Coordinates of C-alpha atoms in Angstrom, one line a residue:
M1 CA 54.5 96.6 139.1
S2 CA 57.4 98.9 140.1
G3 CA 59.8 96.1 140.9
K4 CA 60.2 97.6 144.4
L5 CA 59.4 95.7 147.5
E6 CA 56.3 97.0 149.4
D7 CA 58.1 96.5 152.7
E8 CA 61.8 97.2 152.3
S9 CA 62.4 96.1 156.0
K10 CA 61.9 92.5 154.8
L11 CA 65.4 92.7 153.2
Y12 CA 67.0 92.5 156.6
D13 CA 66.5 90.5 159.8
S14 CA 66.3 93.6 161.9
P15 CA 63.9 96.4 162.8
P16 CA 63.0 99.0 160.2
Y17 CA 66.3 100.8 161.0
I18 CA 69.6 99.8 159.3
L19 CA 71.6 102.0 161.7
E20 CA 70.6 102.9 165.3
I21 CA 72.6 105.2 167.6
E22 CA 71.4 105.7 171.1
D23 CA 72.7 108.0 173.8
L24 CA 76.2 108.1 172.3
W25 CA 78.9 109.9 174.2
V26 CA 82.4 109.9 172.5
K27 CA 85.6 111.6 173.4
A28 CA 88.9 112.1 171.5
G29 CA 91.8 112.5 173.8
D30 CA 90.6 114.7 176.7
N31 CA 87.8 116.3 174.7
L32 CA 84.2 115.1 175.0
I33 CA 82.9 115.6 171.5
L34 CA 79.5 113.8 171.2
K35 CA 77.1 114.1 174.1
G36 CA 74.0 112.0 174.1
L37 CA 73.6 111.6 170.3
D38 CA 70.6 109.7 169.0
L39 CA 70.1 108.8 165.4
H40 CA 67.9 106.2 163.6
V41 CA 68.5 105.6 159.9
G42 CA 65.6 103.9 158.1
I43 CA 66.2 101.3 155.5
G44 CA 66.0 102.9 152.0
K45 CA 66.0 106.4 153.5
L46 CA 68.5 109.2 152.8
H47 CA 69.9 111.1 155.8
V48 CA 72.3 114.1 155.8
I49 CA 74.6 115.0 158.7
F50 CA 75.6 118.6 158.6
G51 CA 76.7 121.3 161.0
P52 CA 79.4 123.9 161.6
N53 CA 83.1 123.1 162.0
G54 CA 83.7 121.3 165.2
S55 CA 80.2 120.0 165.7
G56 CA 81.2 116.3 165.7
K57 CA 80.4 115.1 162.1
S58 CA 83.8 113.5 161.5
T59 CA 83.8 112.1 165.1
L60 CA 80.5 110.5 164.5
L61 CA 81.6 108.9 161.2
G62 CA 85.0 107.9 162.7
T63 CA 83.2 106.2 165.6
I64 CA 80.9 104.3 163.4
M65 CA 83.9 103.1 161.4
G66 CA 85.7 102.1 164.6
L67 CA 88.7 104.4 164.3
P68 CA 90.9 104.0 167.4
Q69 CA 91.2 107.7 168.3
F70 CA 87.6 107.9 169.3
Q71 CA 86.6 106.4 172.7
V72 CA 82.9 105.6 173.3
I73 CA 82.1 106.5 176.9
K74 CA 78.4 105.6 176.8
G75 CA 75.8 104.5 174.4
D76 CA 75.5 102.0 171.5
I77 CA 75.7 101.8 167.8
R78 CA 73.7 99.0 166.1
F79 CA 73.9 98.0 162.4
K80 CA 71.1 95.7 161.3
G81 CA 70.1 95.2 164.9
K82 CA 73.6 94.1 166.2
S83 CA 76.0 96.2 168.2
I84 CA 79.1 97.2 166.4
L85 CA 81.0 98.6 169.4

């Protein structure tokens, strides 16, 4: 016995994703930064966000954290199945 649950999704009352981002459009000031971003993070899975300078990595994380300088134009972010916007 490994001590690990066979189905880690039973840890949460949500789908098998702990974080779901669908069709996210975000702007900072007058600049549209994220355009139609989709991301599904599975429970117990490792994900890496990488890209060149200016590609929206910090904007994505700031939006997830709810920082006020980022305005969501369209889309949704769900954590454990509940919208956090």
